[in-house]
Amino acid sequence: MARLIFLGPPGAGKGTQAKLLADLHNIPHISTGDILRAAVSSQTTLGVKAQSYMDGGELVPDQLVIDLIRERLGQPDAQPGWILDGYPRTVVQADSLDGLLIELNQTCDRAINFDVPDEALVERMLSRGRKDDNEDVIRRRLEVYREQTAPLIDYYQTREKLTTIDGSQPMEEVTEQLDKLI
Ligand code: B4P
């Protein structure tokens, strides 16, 4: 079983591909976006804290996400492998994940960078129509990606873990390429 990080701008298809591959290979799919959206919809303490950041296209504060990942990766089903979808999203989160994996005696196999041009991202998100998918919020999410998440491409490149895939291809072709990495 593999341990993979899915990196990329909002709307790049991380969630779409993570779900498909997790089902195909029976690997836990851990999406911080999904966990946060579920927390918001049931208005847990985490959800109440996260909601305004998500609605505005900002990242949720690092410590909230770091804590939820520590809890999730500690569960028994995540010991043999996982697909981390949307985490880490900042250098602080990536450093924290490195420390956590040492504690868990695990290593990440690859960080997959989904490369998709901005125009395609905006178009995809507008047609998806999620609550945080209006045009102003999408533009803000893309800025936040460039400022805070894009530095992780170098972070994993330096550690010789990075694989970049062309996420603008049809879904089945992206799946086929990712499947070869598992
Ligand atoms: P996420 O839920 O991670 O959402 P995302 O980046 O917008 O989407 P993703 O790349 O998964 O796109 P998808 O497959 O759905 O984050 C949401 C928010 O949560 C963040 O803005 C932030 O506030 C918060 N958050 C999450 N993680 C955090 C963290 N670690 N730290 C702090 N805050 C955090 O694809 C998009 C659309 O494209 C879909 O409609 C899909 O059908 C379509 N599509 C996919 N692949 C395609 C293809 N190949 N061709 C054509 N269309 C395709």
PDB file of C-alpha atoms and ligand atoms in Angstrom:
ATOM      1  CA  MET A   1       0.000   0.000   0.000  1.00  0.00           C
ATOM      2  CA  ALA A   2       1.183   3.512  -0.742  1.00  0.00           C
ATOM      3  CA  ARG A   3       1.519   6.731   1.249  1.00  0.00           C
ATOM      4  CA  LEU A   4       0.838   9.631  -1.090  1.00  0.00           C
ATOM      5  CA  ILE A   5       0.373  13.379  -0.693  1.00  0.00           C
ATOM      6  CA  PHE A   6      -1.838  15.119  -3.268  1.00  0.00           C
ATOM      7  CA  LEU A   7      -0.718  18.714  -3.803  1.00  0.00           C
ATOM      8  CA  GLY A   8      -2.123  21.271  -6.184  1.00  0.00           C
ATOM      9  CA  PRO A   9      -4.241  24.378  -6.600  1.00  0.00           C
ATOM     10  CA  PRO A  10      -7.928  24.389  -5.648  1.00  0.00           C
ATOM     11  CA  GLY A  11     -10.031  22.578  -8.229  1.00  0.00           C
ATOM     12  CA  ALA A  12      -7.040  20.676  -9.649  1.00  0.00           C
ATOM     13  CA  GLY A  13      -8.780  17.334  -9.155  1.00  0.00           C
ATOM     14  CA  LYS A  14      -7.040  16.146  -5.981  1.00  0.00           C
ATOM     15  CA  GLY A  15     -10.286  15.097  -4.334  1.00  0.00           C
ATOM     16  CA  THR A  16     -11.688  13.531  -7.511  1.00  0.00           C
ATOM     17  CA  GLN A  17      -8.613  11.353  -8.072  1.00  0.00           C
ATOM     18  CA  ALA A  18      -8.054  10.559  -4.390  1.00  0.00           C
ATOM     19  CA  LYS A  19     -11.582   9.124  -4.123  1.00  0.00           C
ATOM     20  CA  LEU A  20     -11.181   7.001  -7.259  1.00  0.00           C
ATOM     21  CA  LEU A  21      -7.787   5.582  -6.257  1.00  0.00           C
ATOM     22  CA  ALA A  22      -8.768   5.020  -2.649  1.00  0.00           C
ATOM     23  CA  ASP A  23     -11.745   2.932  -3.834  1.00  0.00           C
ATOM     24  CA  LEU A  24      -9.694   1.015  -6.401  1.00  0.00           C
ATOM     25  CA  HIS A  25      -6.914   0.106  -3.969  1.00  0.00           C
ATOM     26  CA  ASN A  26      -8.766   0.172  -0.677  1.00  0.00           C
ATOM     27  CA  ILE A  27      -6.481   2.867   0.752  1.00  0.00           C
ATOM     28  CA  PRO A  28      -7.797   5.357   3.333  1.00  0.00           C
ATOM     29  CA  HIS A  29      -8.565   8.711   1.686  1.00  0.00           C
ATOM     30  CA  ILE A  30      -7.879  11.512   4.136  1.00  0.00           C
ATOM     31  CA  SER A  31      -9.161  14.870   2.888  1.00  0.00           C
ATOM     32  CA  THR A  32      -8.777  17.842   5.222  1.00  0.00           C
ATOM     33  CA  GLY A  33     -11.340  19.700   3.081  1.00  0.00           C
ATOM     34  CA  ASP A  34     -13.941  16.919   3.547  1.00  0.00           C
ATOM     35  CA  ILE A  35     -13.232  16.633   7.288  1.00  0.00           C
ATOM     36  CA  LEU A  36     -13.546  20.413   7.710  1.00  0.00           C
ATOM     37  CA  ARG A  37     -16.763  20.601   5.624  1.00  0.00           C
ATOM     38  CA  ALA A  38     -18.304  17.805   7.736  1.00  0.00           C
ATOM     39  CA  ALA A  39     -17.285  19.679  10.911  1.00  0.00           C
ATOM     40  CA  VAL A  40     -18.849  22.893   9.577  1.00  0.00           C
ATOM     41  CA  SER A  41     -22.099  21.194   8.630  1.00  0.00           C
ATOM     42  CA  SER A  42     -22.475  19.572  12.057  1.00  0.00           C
ATOM     43  CA  GLN A  43     -21.259  22.790  13.768  1.00  0.00           C
ATOM     44  CA  THR A  44     -18.675  21.062  15.982  1.00  0.00           C
ATOM     45  CA  THR A  45     -16.163  23.262  17.854  1.00  0.00           C
ATOM     46  CA  LEU A  46     -13.717  22.732  14.969  1.00  0.00           C
ATOM     47  CA  GLY A  47     -16.407  23.538  12.398  1.00  0.00           C
ATOM     48  CA  VAL A  48     -17.416  26.777  14.109  1.00  0.00           C
ATOM     49  CA  LYS A  49     -13.765  27.896  14.175  1.00  0.00           C
ATOM     50  CA  ALA A  50     -13.106  26.862  10.540  1.00  0.00           C
ATOM     51  CA  GLN A  51     -16.229  28.202   8.832  1.00  0.00           C
ATOM     52  CA  SER A  52     -15.364  31.884   8.302  1.00  0.00           C
ATOM     53  CA  TYR A  53     -11.916  31.032   6.897  1.00  0.00           C
ATOM     54  CA  MET A  54     -13.364  28.544   4.426  1.00  0.00           C
ATOM     55  CA  ASP A  55     -16.178  30.839   3.330  1.00  0.00           C
ATOM     56  CA  GLY A  56     -13.631  33.600   2.612  1.00  0.00           C
ATOM     57  CA  GLY A  57     -11.219  31.364   0.674  1.00  0.00           C
ATOM     58  CA  GLU A  58      -8.547  31.524   3.392  1.00  0.00           C
ATOM     59  CA  LEU A  59      -6.700  28.584   4.869  1.00  0.00           C
ATOM     60  CA  VAL A  60      -7.899  27.385   8.247  1.00  0.00           C
ATOM     61  CA  PRO A  61      -5.210  28.112  10.927  1.00  0.00           C
ATOM     62  CA  ASP A  62      -2.380  25.569  10.818  1.00  0.00           C
ATOM     63  CA  GLN A  63      -2.794  24.296  14.366  1.00  0.00           C
ATOM     64  CA  LEU A  64      -6.426  23.231  13.832  1.00  0.00           C
ATOM     65  CA  VAL A  65      -5.516  21.166  10.767  1.00  0.00           C
ATOM     66  CA  ILE A  66      -2.307  19.805  12.316  1.00  0.00           C
ATOM     67  CA  ASP A  67      -4.322  18.517  15.297  1.00  0.00           C
ATOM     68  CA  LEU A  68      -6.965  16.866  13.129  1.00  0.00           C
ATOM     69  CA  ILE A  69      -4.334  15.117  10.975  1.00  0.00           C
ATOM     70  CA  ARG A  70      -2.444  13.890  14.053  1.00  0.00           C
ATOM     71  CA  GLU A  71      -5.669  12.346  15.318  1.00  0.00           C
ATOM     72  CA  ARG A  72      -6.611  10.838  11.924  1.00  0.00           C
ATOM     73  CA  LEU A  73      -3.187   9.378  11.041  1.00  0.00           C
ATOM     74  CA  GLY A  74      -3.027   7.808  14.492  1.00  0.00           C
ATOM     75  CA  GLN A  75      -6.064   5.616  13.762  1.00  0.00           C
ATOM     76  CA  PRO A  76      -5.428   1.925  13.032  1.00  0.00           C
ATOM     77  CA  ASP A  77      -6.830   1.941   9.473  1.00  0.00           C
ATOM     78  CA  ALA A  78      -4.237   4.571   8.468  1.00  0.00           C
ATOM     79  CA  GLN A  79      -1.213   2.506   9.538  1.00  0.00           C
ATOM     80  CA  PRO A  80      -0.664   0.525   6.289  1.00  0.00           C
ATOM     81  CA  GLY A  81      -1.127   3.461   3.890  1.00  0.00           C
ATOM     82  CA  TRP A  82      -3.052   6.602   2.994  1.00  0.00           C
ATOM     83  CA  ILE A  83      -3.761   9.278   0.431  1.00  0.00           C
ATOM     84  CA  LEU A  84      -3.501  12.728   2.005  1.00  0.00           C
ATOM     85  CA  ASP A  85      -5.687  15.018  -0.093  1.00  0.00           C
ATOM     86  CA  GLY A  86      -5.156  18.749   0.519  1.00  0.00           C
ATOM     87  CA  TYR A  87      -2.678  18.341   3.373  1.00  0.00           C
ATOM     88  CA  PRO A  88      -0.106  19.757   3.872  1.00  0.00           C
ATOM     89  CA  ARG A  89      -0.956  23.182   2.461  1.00  0.00           C
ATOM     90  CA  THR A  90       1.730  25.306   4.183  1.00  0.00           C
ATOM     91  CA  VAL A  91       5.398  24.811   5.042  1.00  0.00           C
ATOM     92  CA  VAL A  92       4.430  24.764   8.743  1.00  0.00           C
ATOM     93  CA  GLN A  93       2.033  21.858   8.043  1.00  0.00           C
ATOM     94  CA  ALA A  94       4.681  20.040   5.977  1.00  0.00           C
ATOM     95  CA  ASP A  95       7.290  20.345   8.765  1.00  0.00           C
ATOM     96  CA  SER A  96       4.717  19.124  11.268  1.00  0.00           C
ATOM     97  CA  LEU A  97       3.855  16.151   9.032  1.00  0.00           C
ATOM     98  CA  ASP A  98       7.544  15.204   8.740  1.00  0.00           C
ATOM     99  CA  GLY A  99       7.771  15.115  12.550  1.00  0.00           C
ATOM    100  CA  LEU A 100       4.542  13.137  12.893  1.00  0.00           C
ATOM    101  CA  LEU A 101       5.657  10.525  10.343  1.00  0.00           C
ATOM    102  CA  ILE A 102       8.923  10.010  12.257  1.00  0.00           C
ATOM    103  CA  GLU A 103       6.865   9.438  15.430  1.00  0.00           C
ATOM    104  CA  LEU A 104       4.634   6.957  13.573  1.00  0.00           C
ATOM    105  CA  ASN A 105       7.639   5.277  11.960  1.00  0.00           C
ATOM    106  CA  GLN A 106       6.236   5.954   8.491  1.00  0.00           C
ATOM    107  CA  THR A 107       7.548   7.619   5.342  1.00  0.00           C
ATOM    108  CA  CYS A 108       5.696   9.350   2.527  1.00  0.00           C
ATOM    109  CA  ASP A 109       6.351   7.638  -0.829  1.00  0.00           C
ATOM    110  CA  ARG A 110       5.539  10.534  -3.194  1.00  0.00           C
ATOM    111  CA  ALA A 111       4.034  13.996  -3.248  1.00  0.00           C
ATOM    112  CA  ILE A 112       1.983  14.350  -6.434  1.00  0.00           C
ATOM    113  CA  ASN A 113       1.724  17.852  -7.809  1.00  0.00           C
ATOM    114  CA  PHE A 114      -1.404  18.363  -9.954  1.00  0.00           C
ATOM    115  CA  ASP A 115      -0.557  20.953 -12.588  1.00  0.00           C
ATOM    116  CA  VAL A 116      -3.597  22.726 -14.153  1.00  0.00           C
ATOM    117  CA  PRO A 117      -3.786  26.231 -15.739  1.00  0.00           C
ATOM    118  CA  ASP A 118      -5.738  28.869 -13.792  1.00  0.00           C
ATOM    119  CA  GLU A 119      -8.477  29.341 -16.446  1.00  0.00           C
ATOM    120  CA  ALA A 120      -9.354  25.635 -16.288  1.00  0.00           C
ATOM    121  CA  LEU A 121      -9.394  25.732 -12.471  1.00  0.00           C
ATOM    122  CA  VAL A 122     -11.828  28.654 -12.353  1.00  0.00           C
ATOM    123  CA  GLU A 123     -14.088  27.034 -14.937  1.00  0.00           C
ATOM    124  CA  ARG A 124     -14.147  23.700 -13.080  1.00  0.00           C
ATOM    125  CA  MET A 125     -14.886  25.267  -9.705  1.00  0.00           C
ATOM    126  CA  LEU A 126     -17.648  27.486 -11.078  1.00  0.00           C
ATOM    127  CA  SER A 127     -19.356  24.456 -12.603  1.00  0.00           C
ATOM    128  CA  ARG A 128     -18.933  22.433  -9.369  1.00  0.00           C
ATOM    129  CA  GLY A 129     -20.921  25.068  -7.422  1.00  0.00           C
ATOM    130  CA  ARG A 130     -19.795  24.327  -3.862  1.00  0.00           C
ATOM    131  CA  LYS A 131     -20.540  26.986  -1.213  1.00  0.00           C
ATOM    132  CA  ASP A 132     -16.962  28.392  -1.446  1.00  0.00           C
ATOM    133  CA  ASP A 133     -17.030  28.314  -5.273  1.00  0.00           C
ATOM    134  CA  ASN A 134     -18.124  31.859  -6.191  1.00  0.00           C
ATOM    135  CA  GLU A 135     -15.739  33.803  -8.395  1.00  0.00           C
ATOM    136  CA  ASP A 136     -14.300  36.227  -5.771  1.00  0.00           C
ATOM    137  CA  VAL A 137     -13.644  33.426  -3.293  1.00  0.00           C
ATOM    138  CA  ILE A 138     -12.096  31.271  -6.043  1.00  0.00           C
ATOM    139  CA  ARG A 139      -9.687  34.113  -6.985  1.00  0.00           C
ATOM    140  CA  ARG A 140      -8.716  34.482  -3.331  1.00  0.00           C
ATOM    141  CA  ARG A 141      -8.147  30.711  -3.001  1.00  0.00           C
ATOM    142  CA  LEU A 142      -5.839  30.807  -6.019  1.00  0.00           C
ATOM    143  CA  GLU A 143      -3.837  33.691  -4.481  1.00  0.00           C
ATOM    144  CA  VAL A 144      -3.585  31.853  -1.181  1.00  0.00           C
ATOM    145  CA  TYR A 145      -2.419  28.764  -3.064  1.00  0.00           C
ATOM    146  CA  ARG A 146       0.379  30.735  -4.769  1.00  0.00           C
ATOM    147  CA  GLU A 147       1.510  32.420  -1.559  1.00  0.00           C
ATOM    148  CA  GLN A 148       1.252  29.569   0.925  1.00  0.00           C
ATOM    149  CA  THR A 149       0.996  26.200  -0.830  1.00  0.00           C
ATOM    150  CA  ALA A 150       3.073  26.507  -4.036  1.00  0.00           C
ATOM    151  CA  PRO A 151       6.334  26.640  -1.977  1.00  0.00           C
ATOM    152  CA  LEU A 152       5.670  22.982  -1.125  1.00  0.00           C
ATOM    153  CA  ILE A 153       6.541  22.051  -4.722  1.00  0.00           C
ATOM    154  CA  ASP A 154      10.180  22.986  -3.981  1.00  0.00           C
ATOM    155  CA  TYR A 155       9.907  21.499  -0.501  1.00  0.00           C
ATOM    156  CA  TYR A 156       9.166  18.012  -1.879  1.00  0.00           C
ATOM    157  CA  GLN A 157      11.395  18.459  -4.938  1.00  0.00           C
ATOM    158  CA  THR A 158      14.370  19.100  -2.638  1.00  0.00           C
ATOM    159  CA  ARG A 159      13.503  15.907  -0.739  1.00  0.00           C
ATOM    160  CA  GLU A 160      13.298  14.010  -4.063  1.00  0.00           C
ATOM    161  CA  LYS A 161       9.679  13.054  -3.446  1.00  0.00           C
ATOM    162  CA  LEU A 162       7.924  15.153  -6.097  1.00  0.00           C
ATOM    163  CA  THR A 163       6.085  13.837  -9.160  1.00  0.00           C
ATOM    164  CA  THR A 164       4.219  16.381 -11.287  1.00  0.00           C
ATOM    165  CA  ILE A 165       1.292  15.235 -13.398  1.00  0.00           C
ATOM    166  CA  ASP A 166      -0.695  17.118 -16.009  1.00  0.00           C
ATOM    167  CA  GLY A 167      -4.052  17.462 -14.240  1.00  0.00           C
ATOM    168  CA  SER A 168      -5.676  19.135 -17.243  1.00  0.00           C
ATOM    169  CA  GLN A 169      -5.979  15.800 -19.056  1.00  0.00           C
ATOM    170  CA  PRO A 170      -9.284  13.894 -19.039  1.00  0.00           C
ATOM    171  CA  MET A 171     -10.014  12.301 -15.651  1.00  0.00           C
ATOM    172  CA  GLU A 172      -9.430   8.696 -16.833  1.00  0.00           C
ATOM    173  CA  GLU A 173      -5.963   9.585 -18.132  1.00  0.00           C
ATOM    174  CA  VAL A 174      -5.000  11.244 -14.863  1.00  0.00           C
ATOM    175  CA  THR A 175      -6.229   8.150 -12.982  1.00  0.00           C
ATOM    176  CA  GLU A 176      -4.235   5.851 -15.241  1.00  0.00           C
ATOM    177  CA  GLN A 177      -1.002   7.769 -14.592  1.00  0.00           C
ATOM    178  CA  LEU A 178      -1.573   7.880 -10.846  1.00  0.00           C
ATOM    179  CA  ASP A 179      -2.447   4.211 -10.766  1.00  0.00           C
ATOM    180  CA  LYS A 180       1.050   3.367 -12.018  1.00  0.00           C
ATOM    181  CA  LEU A 181       2.534   5.072  -8.953  1.00  0.00           C
ATOM    182  CA  ILE A 182       0.617   2.919  -6.462  1.00  0.00           C
TER     183      ILE A 182
HETATM  184  P1  B4P B   1     -10.426  21.242  -0.520  1.00  0.00           P
HETATM  185  O1  B4P B   1     -11.620  20.487  -0.150  1.00  0.00           O
HETATM  186  O2  B4P B   1      -9.107  20.556  -0.380  1.00  0.00           O
HETATM  187  O3  B4P B   1     -10.774  21.644  -2.027  1.00  0.00           O
HETATM  188  P2  B4P B   1     -10.166  22.025  -3.397  1.00  0.00           P
HETATM  189  O4  B4P B   1      -8.688  22.295  -3.292  1.00  0.00           O
HETATM  190  O5  B4P B   1     -11.039  23.131  -3.873  1.00  0.00           O
HETATM  191  O6  B4P B   1     -10.442  20.890  -4.451  1.00  0.00           O
HETATM  192  P3  B4P B   1      -9.788  19.679  -5.269  1.00  0.00           P
HETATM  193  O7  B4P B   1      -8.435  19.919  -5.870  1.00  0.00           O
HETATM  194  O8  B4P B   1      -9.904  18.484  -4.390  1.00  0.00           O
HETATM  195  O9  B4P B   1     -10.758  19.611  -6.536  1.00  0.00           O
HETATM  196  P4  B4P B   1     -11.823  18.523  -7.023  1.00  0.00           P
HETATM  197  O10 B4P B   1     -11.228  17.176  -7.175  1.00  0.00           O
HETATM  198  O11 B4P B   1     -13.038  18.657  -6.167  1.00  0.00           O
HETATM  199  O12 B4P B   1     -10.323  22.616   0.310  1.00  0.00           O
HETATM  200  C1  B4P B   1     -11.419  23.473   0.605  1.00  0.00           C
HETATM  201  C2  B4P B   1     -11.067  24.495   1.704  1.00  0.00           C
HETATM  202  O13 B4P B   1     -10.817  23.802   2.974  1.00  0.00           O
HETATM  203  C3  B4P B   1      -9.797  25.330   1.509  1.00  0.00           C
HETATM  204  O14 B4P B   1     -10.036  26.470   0.706  1.00  0.00           O
HETATM  205  C4  B4P B   1      -9.435  25.700   2.981  1.00  0.00           C
HETATM  206  O15 B4P B   1     -10.201  26.773   3.482  1.00  0.00           O
HETATM  207  C5  B4P B   1      -9.805  24.460   3.770  1.00  0.00           C
HETATM  208  N1  B4P B   1      -8.656  23.524   3.939  1.00  0.00           N
HETATM  209  C6  B4P B   1      -8.573  22.262   3.440  1.00  0.00           C
HETATM  210  N2  B4P B   1      -7.390  21.695   3.761  1.00  0.00           N
HETATM  211  C7  B4P B   1      -6.696  22.628   4.487  1.00  0.00           C
HETATM  212  C8  B4P B   1      -5.399  22.643   5.090  1.00  0.00           C
HETATM  213  N3  B4P B   1      -4.566  21.591   4.990  1.00  0.00           N
HETATM  214  N4  B4P B   1      -4.999  23.760   5.763  1.00  0.00           N
HETATM  215  C9  B4P B   1      -5.821  24.816   5.873  1.00  0.00           C
HETATM  216  N5  B4P B   1      -7.063  24.872   5.329  1.00  0.00           N
HETATM  217  C10 B4P B   1      -7.506  23.796   4.633  1.00  0.00           C
HETATM  218  O16 B4P B   1     -12.117  19.008  -8.527  1.00  0.00           O
HETATM  219  C11 B4P B   1     -12.783  20.213  -8.838  1.00  0.00           C
HETATM  220  C12 B4P B   1     -13.762  20.044  -9.986  1.00  0.00           C
HETATM  221  O17 B4P B   1     -13.090  19.701 -11.195  1.00  0.00           O
HETATM  222  C13 B4P B   1     -14.811  18.959  -9.760  1.00  0.00           C
HETATM  223  O18 B4P B   1     -16.036  19.455 -10.151  1.00  0.00           O
HETATM  224  C14 B4P B   1     -14.364  17.816 -10.674  1.00  0.00           C
HETATM  225  O19 B4P B   1     -15.465  17.078 -11.180  1.00  0.00           O
HETATM  226  C15 B4P B   1     -13.659  18.545 -11.798  1.00  0.00           C
HETATM  227  N6  B4P B   1     -12.533  17.785 -12.327  1.00  0.00           N
HETATM  228  C16 B4P B   1     -11.631  17.072 -11.600  1.00  0.00           C
HETATM  229  N7  B4P B   1     -10.713  16.502 -12.422  1.00  0.00           N
HETATM  230  C17 B4P B   1     -11.045  16.900 -13.712  1.00  0.00           C
HETATM  231  C18 B4P B   1     -10.468  16.636 -15.005  1.00  0.00           C
HETATM  232  N8  B4P B   1      -9.373  15.883 -15.171  1.00  0.00           N
HETATM  233  N9  B4P B   1     -11.067  17.207 -16.086  1.00  0.00           N
HETATM  234  C19 B4P B   1     -12.162  17.986 -15.934  1.00  0.00           C
HETATM  235  N10 B4P B   1     -12.759  18.255 -14.747  1.00  0.00           N
HETATM  236  C20 B4P B   1     -12.209  17.706 -13.639  1.00  0.00           C
END
